[in-house]
XYZ file of C-alpha atoms in Angstrom:
668
model
C -3.478 -29.547 12.511
C -0.835 -28.891 15.201
C -1.877 -25.997 17.556
C 0.148 -22.670 17.469
C 0.603 -23.128 21.108
C 2.381 -26.693 20.824
C 4.895 -25.604 17.920
C 7.252 -22.642 17.713
C 6.888 -22.312 13.833
C 4.106 -20.866 11.694
C 3.141 -20.957 7.775
C 1.488 -18.082 6.066
C -0.821 -17.993 4.561
C -2.044 -21.003 6.754
C -2.444 -24.017 4.522
C -5.939 -25.310 3.864
C -5.371 -28.883 5.045
C -1.992 -29.862 6.969
C -1.369 -32.995 9.152
C 1.866 -32.834 11.302
C 3.411 -36.109 12.355
C 5.397 -37.402 14.979
C 9.571 -36.626 14.872
C 11.615 -34.424 12.942
C 13.430 -34.710 9.541
C 17.154 -33.772 9.529
C 18.353 -31.894 6.156
C 21.514 -33.484 4.891
C 24.679 -31.562 5.217
C 25.317 -31.915 1.528
C 22.007 -32.404 -0.173
C 20.612 -31.670 -3.456
C 17.213 -30.033 -5.194
C 16.165 -31.844 -7.944
C 13.758 -29.453 -10.035
C 12.064 -30.957 -12.915
C 12.392 -29.207 -16.364
C 8.644 -29.650 -16.987
C 8.163 -26.823 -14.286
C 9.343 -24.623 -16.913
C 11.488 -22.605 -14.625
C 14.058 -21.519 -16.986
C 16.759 -20.433 -14.554
C 15.931 -23.002 -11.777
C 14.959 -20.130 -9.556
C 12.759 -22.238 -7.215
C 15.828 -24.445 -6.664
C 18.158 -21.444 -5.982
C 15.696 -19.969 -3.595
C 15.833 -22.972 -1.541
C 19.478 -23.337 -1.683
C 20.049 -19.954 -0.764
C 17.742 -20.299 2.338
C 19.325 -23.419 3.385
C 22.719 -21.790 3.288
C 21.336 -18.910 5.457
C 19.938 -21.058 7.846
C 22.528 -23.749 8.107
C 25.581 -22.605 6.566
C 25.624 -25.728 3.974
C 25.875 -25.436 0.314
C 23.363 -27.731 -1.559
C 23.607 -28.787 -5.237
C 20.854 -28.431 -7.921
C 19.974 -30.919 -10.684
C 17.159 -31.996 -13.010
C 16.357 -35.127 -14.745
C 15.620 -38.813 -13.461
C 19.278 -39.589 -13.072
C 20.080 -37.207 -10.393
C 18.732 -38.142 -7.070
C 17.208 -34.937 -4.819
C 16.637 -34.964 -1.142
C 14.449 -32.533 -2.005
C 12.047 -32.952 -5.128
C 10.152 -30.319 -7.063
C 7.740 -31.752 -9.793
C 4.722 -31.101 -12.006
C 1.690 -33.543 -11.065
C 0.529 -36.025 -13.588
C -3.054 -35.614 -14.583
C -4.118 -38.581 -12.791
C -2.091 -38.340 -9.524
C -2.798 -34.807 -8.149
C -5.639 -34.833 -5.569
C -6.245 -31.146 -4.945
C -9.071 -29.595 -3.323
C -10.890 -28.382 -6.652
C -9.381 -30.884 -8.820
C -6.406 -28.975 -9.995
C -6.909 -25.437 -9.012
C -4.015 -23.241 -10.672
C -1.634 -22.553 -7.920
C -2.399 -25.652 -5.867
C 0.327 -27.911 -4.613
C 1.309 -30.851 -2.061
C 4.217 -30.933 0.218
C 5.391 -33.981 1.871
C 8.307 -34.037 4.543
C 9.252 -37.436 5.788
C 12.610 -39.263 6.378
C 12.337 -40.301 2.449
C 13.009 -36.835 1.842
C 10.937 -33.792 0.699
C 8.628 -33.655 -2.316
C 6.607 -30.560 -3.604
C 4.241 -31.308 -6.164
C 2.384 -28.437 -7.959
C -0.349 -28.689 -10.755
C 1.512 -25.764 -12.491
C 4.483 -23.703 -12.001
C 2.677 -21.358 -9.784
C 1.704 -24.566 -7.590
C 5.319 -25.513 -7.277
C 6.127 -22.029 -6.634
C 3.841 -21.841 -3.739
C 4.798 -25.096 -2.014
C 8.493 -23.621 -2.287
C 7.646 -20.698 -0.503
C 5.838 -22.787 2.315
C 9.260 -24.971 2.579
C 11.326 -21.804 2.633
C 9.144 -20.447 5.499
C 9.762 -23.820 7.568
C 13.605 -23.930 6.656
C 13.959 -20.262 7.876
C 12.310 -21.068 11.163
C 13.504 -24.432 11.875
C 17.042 -24.765 10.047
C 18.108 -28.207 9.527
C 15.477 -29.911 11.351
C 12.100 -29.915 10.007
C 8.682 -31.388 10.968
C 7.052 -34.478 9.674
C 4.111 -33.245 7.845
C 1.461 -33.504 4.805
C 0.279 -30.358 3.221
C -2.587 -30.082 0.502
C -3.156 -26.610 -0.361
C -4.789 -24.354 -2.852
C -5.729 -20.653 -3.070
C -9.135 -19.351 -2.652
C -8.502 -16.267 -4.987
C -6.819 -16.718 -8.747
C -5.526 -13.205 -8.561
C -3.751 -12.300 -5.320
C -2.348 -8.697 -6.195
C -0.650 -5.802 -4.176
C -1.023 -2.278 -5.452
C 1.741 0.114 -4.414
C 1.724 3.629 -4.865
C 4.939 4.922 -6.661
C 3.579 8.493 -7.497
C 2.344 10.615 -4.492
C 5.816 11.862 -3.294
C 7.746 8.601 -2.827
C 9.393 6.662 -6.031
C 10.807 3.238 -5.086
C 14.502 2.425 -5.955
C 14.628 -0.444 -8.235
C 16.730 -2.474 -5.906
C 14.060 -2.009 -3.292
C 11.260 -2.924 -5.665
C 12.909 -6.462 -6.473
C 13.270 -6.736 -2.618
C 9.585 -6.252 -2.378
C 8.689 -8.632 -5.203
C 10.862 -11.257 -3.434
C 8.771 -10.861 -0.415
C 5.459 -10.733 -2.169
C 6.689 -14.267 -3.683
C 7.482 -15.467 -0.280
C 3.893 -14.865 0.681
C 2.348 -16.314 -2.662
C 1.294 -13.051 -4.412
C 1.003 -13.499 -7.919
C 0.251 -9.858 -9.223
C 1.871 -6.389 -8.480
C 0.735 -2.944 -9.875
C 2.883 0.229 -9.308
C 0.458 3.325 -9.313
C 1.673 6.041 -11.724
C 0.515 9.508 -12.043
C 3.534 11.876 -12.895
C 6.483 9.729 -11.971
C 7.393 7.994 -15.215
C 9.625 9.386 -18.017
C 7.193 9.514 -20.895
C 8.664 10.853 -24.013
C 7.549 14.496 -24.504
C 6.237 15.109 -20.892
C 9.323 16.286 -19.112
C 7.857 19.205 -17.662
C 5.522 16.694 -15.995
C 7.975 14.287 -14.571
C 10.988 16.780 -14.000
C 12.367 16.610 -10.233
C 10.547 13.565 -9.670
C 13.048 10.769 -9.859
C 10.709 9.063 -12.275
C 10.917 5.592 -13.380
C 12.274 4.770 -16.614
C 11.150 2.413 -19.573
C 14.642 0.533 -18.806
C 13.624 0.092 -15.024
C 10.174 -1.156 -16.029
C 11.565 -3.859 -18.544
C 14.121 -4.989 -15.992
C 11.468 -5.253 -13.223
C 8.967 -6.653 -15.325
C 11.328 -9.663 -16.285
C 12.239 -9.804 -12.676
C 8.614 -10.357 -11.351
C 7.922 -12.832 -14.312
C 10.858 -14.892 -13.055
C 9.022 -14.899 -9.450
C 5.664 -15.911 -10.970
C 4.493 -12.377 -10.416
C 2.534 -10.488 -12.958
C 3.428 -6.870 -13.127
C 0.257 -4.976 -14.412
C 0.513 -1.501 -15.931
C -1.281 0.983 -14.050
C -1.536 4.733 -14.937
C -3.922 7.540 -14.041
C -5.599 8.469 -17.591
C -8.515 10.570 -16.403
C -8.496 11.742 -12.603
C -5.383 12.497 -10.606
C -3.526 14.184 -13.241
C -2.536 17.205 -10.689
C 0.951 17.468 -11.549
C 0.413 17.358 -15.230
C -2.568 19.942 -15.032
C -0.296 22.368 -13.608
C 2.372 22.604 -16.536
C 2.530 25.130 -18.818
C 2.191 22.450 -21.843
C -1.028 20.587 -20.507
C -3.073 22.961 -18.204
C -5.287 23.664 -20.794
C -6.434 20.005 -20.880
C -7.621 20.223 -17.081
C -11.199 21.416 -15.824
C -9.832 24.359 -14.087
C -6.712 25.733 -15.924
C -7.118 29.001 -14.071
C -6.034 27.159 -10.821
C -2.834 25.975 -12.369
C -0.493 28.339 -10.555
C -1.963 28.167 -7.129
C 0.632 27.040 -4.520
C 1.292 23.216 -4.256
C -1.085 21.531 -1.867
C -1.122 18.013 -0.387
C -5.003 18.075 0.038
C -5.856 19.978 -3.337
C -3.600 17.350 -4.934
C -6.125 14.552 -3.929
C -9.072 16.867 -4.972
C -8.345 18.726 -7.878
C -6.874 16.856 -10.860
C -9.201 15.939 -13.498
C -9.185 16.093 -17.102
C -11.604 18.014 -19.229
C -12.937 14.829 -21.340
C -15.181 17.169 -23.480
C -11.973 18.239 -25.171
C -10.839 15.672 -27.961
C -7.131 16.531 -26.997
C -7.726 14.923 -23.474
C -8.445 11.492 -25.316
C -5.317 11.970 -27.231
C -3.290 12.452 -24.196
C -4.597 9.507 -22.338
C -4.298 7.280 -25.366
C -0.530 8.193 -25.850
C 0.084 7.276 -22.237
C -1.661 4.039 -22.637
C 0.073 3.117 -25.876
C 3.508 3.919 -24.836
C 3.249 2.399 -21.420
C 1.616 -0.978 -22.480
C 4.483 -1.942 -24.792
C 7.007 -2.216 -21.905
C 4.977 -4.897 -20.166
C 4.285 -8.708 -20.966
C 0.710 -8.527 -19.127
C -2.438 -8.514 -21.357
C -4.106 -6.462 -18.374
C -3.965 -2.624 -18.167
C -5.200 -0.336 -15.296
C -6.586 2.956 -16.458
C -7.475 4.036 -12.749
C -10.352 6.599 -13.837
C -11.073 7.183 -10.127
C -12.072 10.171 -7.899
C -12.983 12.524 -11.053
C -14.196 15.125 -8.388
C -14.276 17.927 -10.869
C -15.961 16.360 -13.687
C -18.837 18.741 -15.167
C -17.732 21.459 -12.883
C -15.367 23.190 -14.922
C -14.642 23.357 -18.717
C -16.785 20.259 -19.058
C -19.907 21.751 -17.412
C -21.605 22.525 -20.539
C -21.399 19.060 -21.910
C -22.041 17.482 -18.841
C -25.266 19.518 -18.374
C -26.138 18.181 -22.069
C -25.499 14.533 -21.614
C -25.219 13.952 -17.863
C -22.109 13.592 -15.733
C -22.393 9.501 -15.629
C -22.711 9.378 -19.530
C -19.694 11.900 -19.984
C -17.673 9.683 -17.605
C -18.909 6.407 -19.036
C -18.293 7.340 -22.599
C -14.815 8.298 -21.776
C -13.951 5.293 -19.799
C -15.800 2.953 -22.502
C -13.562 4.876 -25.202
C -10.426 4.050 -23.388
C -11.260 0.337 -22.760
C -12.174 -0.059 -26.271
C -8.996 1.197 -27.344
C -7.238 -1.174 -25.044
C -9.399 -3.943 -26.384
C -8.604 -3.227 -29.913
C -4.747 -4.002 -29.093
C -5.623 -7.403 -27.294
C -5.355 -6.038 -23.790
C -7.945 -6.618 -20.857
C -8.989 -3.048 -19.203
C -9.307 -2.500 -15.532
C -10.164 0.516 -13.858
C -11.416 1.636 -10.179
C -15.010 1.366 -9.355
C -15.836 4.206 -7.208
C -17.603 6.291 -9.848
C -19.684 3.397 -11.285
C -20.541 2.407 -7.969
C -21.814 6.018 -7.150
C -23.724 6.078 -10.453
C -24.832 2.172 -11.023
C -26.026 3.047 -14.666
C -22.449 2.972 -15.467
C -22.242 -0.645 -14.768
C -24.811 -1.631 -17.687
C -22.410 0.051 -20.081
C -19.176 -1.900 -19.362
C -17.765 -4.294 -22.164
C -17.557 -8.044 -21.097
C -13.578 -7.827 -20.929
C -13.589 -5.142 -18.549
C -12.629 -5.642 -14.900
C -13.776 -3.230 -12.187
C -11.481 -2.674 -9.174
C -14.017 -2.325 -6.136
C -12.039 -0.566 -3.500
C -13.627 -0.494 0.119
C -11.170 0.719 2.889
C -13.648 1.093 5.956
C -12.677 -1.229 8.875
C -16.344 -1.985 9.107
C -17.141 -2.037 5.536
C -20.281 -4.212 4.412
C -20.738 -6.161 1.300
C -23.215 -3.874 -0.156
C -21.110 -2.499 -3.148
C -19.472 -5.869 -3.861
C -23.011 -7.245 -4.296
C -23.985 -4.401 -6.310
C -21.388 -5.314 -8.811
C -21.895 -8.988 -8.691
C -25.613 -8.449 -9.470
C -24.752 -6.310 -12.226
C -22.855 -9.125 -13.786
C -19.630 -7.172 -14.049
C -16.237 -8.875 -13.308
C -14.578 -7.457 -10.196
C -11.495 -7.578 -8.105
C -11.876 -6.619 -4.527
C -9.769 -3.927 -3.061
C -8.999 -3.339 0.616
C -6.000 -1.490 2.062
C -3.059 -1.829 4.455
C -3.960 1.272 6.123
C -0.499 3.185 6.101
C -1.375 6.463 4.397
C -0.793 9.729 6.086
C 0.662 8.286 9.317
C 4.239 7.308 10.320
C 2.958 4.002 12.031
C 0.592 1.494 10.325
C -2.795 1.287 11.545
C -2.912 -2.592 11.945
C -6.347 -3.143 13.655
C -8.052 -1.149 10.764
C -6.078 -3.126 8.146
C -7.075 -6.532 9.666
C -10.732 -5.505 10.085
C -10.635 -4.068 6.334
C -8.743 -7.114 4.764
C -10.567 -9.838 6.488
C -13.971 -8.574 5.792
C -13.493 -7.576 2.010
C -11.621 -11.006 1.516
C -14.704 -12.768 2.631
C -17.289 -10.596 0.880
C -15.494 -11.152 -2.458
C -15.672 -14.946 -2.351
C -19.247 -14.901 -1.397
C -19.789 -12.832 -4.539
C -17.689 -14.338 -6.819
C -14.845 -11.873 -7.336
C -11.969 -12.891 -9.427
C -9.254 -11.867 -7.080
C -8.034 -9.438 -4.223
C -5.719 -6.392 -4.640
C -4.490 -4.987 -1.438
C -3.706 -1.188 -2.108
C -0.718 0.406 -0.151
C -1.341 4.395 -0.712
C 0.797 7.393 -0.066
C -1.452 10.382 0.418
C -0.017 13.742 1.513
C 3.509 13.139 0.365
C 4.024 9.191 1.163
C 5.251 9.826 4.529
C 4.756 6.206 5.267
C 7.872 4.105 5.102
C 6.974 1.152 2.655
C 8.389 -1.321 5.418
C 5.605 -0.439 7.776
C 3.357 -1.793 5.244
C 4.586 -5.537 5.838
C 1.973 -6.710 8.322
C -0.950 -5.373 6.257
C 0.555 -6.828 3.181
C 0.544 -10.240 5.212
C -2.902 -9.794 6.145
C -3.552 -9.657 2.561
C -1.604 -12.850 1.640
C -3.489 -14.792 4.414
C -6.898 -13.763 3.403
C -6.489 -13.918 -0.202
C -5.555 -17.724 0.111
C -7.879 -18.564 2.845
C -10.707 -15.965 3.666
C -12.778 -18.515 5.302
C -10.192 -19.548 7.837
C -10.859 -18.794 11.400
C -7.700 -16.596 12.088
C -7.718 -14.244 15.085
C -5.743 -11.026 14.733
C -3.647 -11.478 17.599
C -2.664 -15.071 16.441
C -1.842 -13.675 13.116
C 0.322 -10.969 14.644
C 2.284 -13.501 16.519
C 2.576 -15.650 13.294
C 3.992 -12.687 11.279
C 6.444 -11.749 14.097
C 7.988 -15.335 13.782
C 7.697 -15.864 9.852
C 8.674 -12.283 8.875
C 10.744 -10.922 11.475
C 12.342 -13.995 13.138
C 11.002 -12.760 16.577
C 10.996 -16.057 18.883
C 9.057 -13.976 21.381
C 6.111 -13.536 18.802
C 5.595 -10.081 20.204
C 7.139 -7.703 17.903
C 4.106 -6.995 15.491
C 1.725 -6.840 18.632
C 4.068 -3.814 19.979
C 4.186 -2.389 16.651
C 0.200 -2.250 16.765
C -0.032 -0.978 20.469
C 2.578 1.682 19.261
C 0.346 2.917 16.384
C -2.689 3.264 18.597
C -0.838 6.275 20.358
C -1.113 8.151 17.327
C -2.994 11.283 18.542
C -2.087 14.069 16.419
C -1.070 12.630 13.157
C 0.649 13.632 9.879
C -2.883 14.404 8.283
C -3.889 16.855 11.115
C -0.255 18.636 10.687
C -0.722 18.960 7.018
C -4.335 20.047 7.214
C -3.495 22.718 10.311
C -0.506 24.103 7.931
C -2.467 24.060 4.634
C -5.413 25.951 5.913
C -3.210 28.782 5.274
C -3.180 29.449 1.462
C 0.172 30.968 1.399
C -1.086 34.687 1.400
C -2.314 34.441 4.906
C -5.898 33.981 4.024
C -7.747 30.598 4.566
C -7.657 28.062 2.102
C -11.253 27.305 1.603
C -10.555 24.239 -0.649
C -8.574 22.781 2.397
C -11.337 23.623 4.974
C -13.951 21.986 2.933
C -12.140 18.668 3.494
C -12.096 18.912 7.274
C -15.637 18.096 8.715
C -15.544 20.541 11.583
C -14.856 23.452 9.217
C -16.815 22.267 6.047
C -20.001 22.690 8.016
C -19.405 25.954 9.315
C -17.923 27.977 6.224
C -21.215 29.123 4.522
C -23.021 29.809 8.005
C -19.807 31.957 8.929
C -20.055 33.778 5.715
C -23.679 34.686 6.338
C -23.272 35.594 10.049
C -19.987 37.669 9.618
C -20.421 38.891 5.966
C -16.806 37.897 5.357
C -14.870 34.741 4.944
C -13.304 32.855 7.775
C -9.658 33.741 8.693
C -6.801 31.202 9.151
C -6.959 31.989 12.738
C -10.436 31.157 12.949
C -10.355 28.112 10.892
C -7.376 26.658 12.885
C -9.220 27.616 16.220
C -12.060 25.367 15.139
C -10.074 22.631 14.128
C -7.986 22.438 17.284
C -11.202 22.882 19.631
C -12.689 20.238 17.588
C -9.803 18.029 18.760
C -9.843 18.877 22.311
C -10.973 15.566 23.733
C -8.385 13.912 21.794
C -5.736 16.335 22.540
C -6.437 15.385 26.449
C -4.902 11.929 25.532
C -1.655 13.020 24.298
C 0.700 12.804 27.688
C -0.976 9.416 28.613
C -0.300 8.190 24.767
C 3.395 9.390 24.656
C 4.309 7.577 27.968
C 2.542 4.351 26.352
C 4.554 5.009 23.126
C 7.719 5.248 24.944
C 7.089 2.282 26.824
C 6.550 0.587 23.530
C 9.738 1.616 22.539
C 11.518 0.140 25.454
C 9.837 -3.077 25.179
C 10.563 -3.584 21.552
C 14.085 -2.466 21.631
C 15.874 -6.026 22.775
C 13.479 -7.954 20.720
C 14.465 -5.921 17.585
C 17.835 -6.234 18.725
C 17.744 -9.988 18.483
C 15.973 -10.007 14.900
C 19.221 -9.280 12.915
C 17.026 -7.030 10.739
C 18.728 -3.275 11.449
C 16.729 -1.958 8.489
C 13.462 -2.442 10.016
C 14.738 -1.628 13.321
C 15.747 1.609 12.338
C 12.399 2.268 10.400
C 10.312 1.418 13.414
C 12.459 3.625 15.759
C 12.302 6.653 13.495
C 8.487 6.331 13.072
C 7.783 5.974 16.829
C 10.356 8.922 17.572
C 8.354 10.872 15.068
C 5.009 10.195 16.511
C 5.850 11.074 19.633
C 7.161 14.448 17.990
C 3.859 14.983 16.207
C 1.725 14.459 19.454
C 3.796 17.161 21.254
C 3.312 19.209 18.481
C -0.452 18.764 18.494
C -0.344 19.378 22.289
C 1.580 22.881 21.593
C -0.831 24.065 19.095
C -3.668 23.336 21.383
C -2.223 25.595 23.986
C -1.453 28.241 21.179
C -5.230 28.379 20.622
C -6.163 28.256 24.246
C -7.701 24.662 23.991
C -5.070 23.836 26.796
C -3.959 25.765 29.790
C -0.226 26.637 29.902
C 0.473 25.296 33.189
C -0.819 21.943 32.006
C 1.745 21.403 29.352
C 2.953 18.127 30.400
C 6.761 17.635 30.139
C 7.329 20.816 28.282
C 6.621 24.395 28.750
C 5.660 27.285 26.426
C 9.060 28.617 26.590
C 10.372 25.149 25.375
C 8.788 25.360 21.833
C 11.906 26.259 20.119
C 13.436 23.347 21.695
C 10.613 21.218 20.194
C 11.143 22.967 16.686
C 14.929 22.002 16.911
C 13.974 18.099 17.737
C 11.697 18.277 14.864
C 14.370 19.350 12.390
C 16.945 16.874 13.806
C 14.385 14.068 13.492
C 13.540 15.038 10.010
C 17.354 14.610 8.978
C 17.171 11.185 10.633
C 13.975 10.389 8.717
C 15.620 11.714 5.460
C 18.426 9.068 5.663
C 15.841 6.177 6.199
C 13.991 7.571 3.208
C 16.949 6.841 1.091
C 16.931 3.332 2.184
C 14.217 2.343 0.037
C 13.309 5.320 -2.230
C 14.799 7.824 -4.899
C 14.775 11.408 -3.696
C 11.507 11.856 -5.481
C 9.442 14.344 -3.252
C 11.202 14.009 0.003
C 11.682 17.814 -0.143
C 8.009 18.344 0.196
C 7.990 16.218 3.671
C 10.959 18.184 4.882
C 9.192 21.614 3.871
C 6.327 20.803 5.816
C 8.203 19.637 8.989
C 10.057 22.943 8.761
C 6.794 24.900 8.409
C 5.889 23.056 11.531
C 9.060 24.094 13.336
C 8.824 27.520 12.039
C 5.152 27.801 13.516
C 6.421 26.647 16.781
C 8.846 29.368 17.084
C 6.246 32.023 15.924
C 4.228 30.787 18.631
C 6.871 30.841 21.330
C 7.386 34.740 21.057
């Protein structure tokens, strides 16, 4: 295989076997793609994909045909049973690609195999135009299921147009499954109080997108919360009585409480009727036989309304009984249930009760994750799909190093333990401030390692290849600079939300929020016993900022480094011809510069920093900083609209405005 140092093109995922020959092949100016009817590509989408890329890269128009009577410089075909020599004797998704002076031939063992070969050729055409290298590829994926999980509920609901663009991108990198995470952002009949104001997806959206994905060879799997993560529904007048703590339904909205308090009271028979209604109406819109009921992070289970029943049977039994009932309900309708595995892994006795057709989605997001939990599920004999993350949540800039470490590890562990697939997750905690376009490097990490987890791929090498293939960056530096910029995030969106939400809205300390902040959680009980009263907002914020003192010291240096990244990336972005990603990256970097400055200002306000050591601004400049935040927020909102419906943008804006108001308050 030719070294990356000797050629200026790359393929992602990297093929398992590739031989690059001498010389090049010139595409004809008036060529044809011949796609065999046996591929069962009804609209000849694969041929059209190639013709579109040839037109974009060379300016020439090609023809499309099928059948033995028509020649084709590019030939797409299904392998005969006797002439396909794949690595594992015909693995689903396997293909060969041959480029020589006689033309180009892609042979797949099935539709997916041909599709995968076409994506490889598209990448080569995009980088090389009409002059392609002579080569021979034999390739097959390590994981049968290579999926992506996109949060479409915690603040950001993508537009249908952008979802189609994302599906196109997943196809290019050989993903074959997509799930959209839904809590309250779907227009279920009879639930308008739950989804109102959230720009919900509709049945018509789903039917259209399901067909679009199917044409691309991507299985769109329904996924909806049916147990935990019912925060919005449990705050409505109509449904609040189904929650563990209906008495808390009127508390002010909180990003942090949304992640913690959201569990159905499954001791109430009405809860199952509610969940079954969600399942039954949703599954009818999808062609997939799989269904993800989620059932994760049921933190309040057995603590509120179900406490008496949990004491009688045990929390594990209460959980397992409810999930088992939902799985059986799906099985009776010919569906294959999936659910997140965090609770079952915490209570391993649950693993023993799982039906044979249930798949556990085993998520682990730590950059230094071990294989312990994956081995636990494998030893229990349960089917599992391993689930790493792109590490974009709670941040304007993606944590690329963390994503690479997490995804590469989990992919290898899953293969070693016989996992059926890998599902790369993309979450939007705390309002989904992360622009979905920032997840592209992590998504491509997932594509690489789901296809070839055993490959010896260094992070920097992969970042350079992503720069070339995805962004058309001949310098191969774009993603490296994005990674370097993300390392300068000192005071992040998460810290800002925590700081602001420590105030419960009445001037008192929100102890539920404080309990999620390690430096405060350990102190709450001690403070009450020492002082005889609860911690005040001022005391909680003081402790939080003092705990960050060492980190805050980095801000002036971090902002200088971040500004340099902006200077270095600008000319590269100008030559990429992708104004959308250029604007998204610029807005994210500018926002992080401001967040760092806000953190520095708050540290001064809490006497963590001396006023004379304020860097490039003085205490009297806090009002100017507030105005900069508000102007940035207006620009951010415009970029939001490029990918997403209005959904809960207003919550992001309100948080920024609260921060601006706080800066004005401390400037007095």
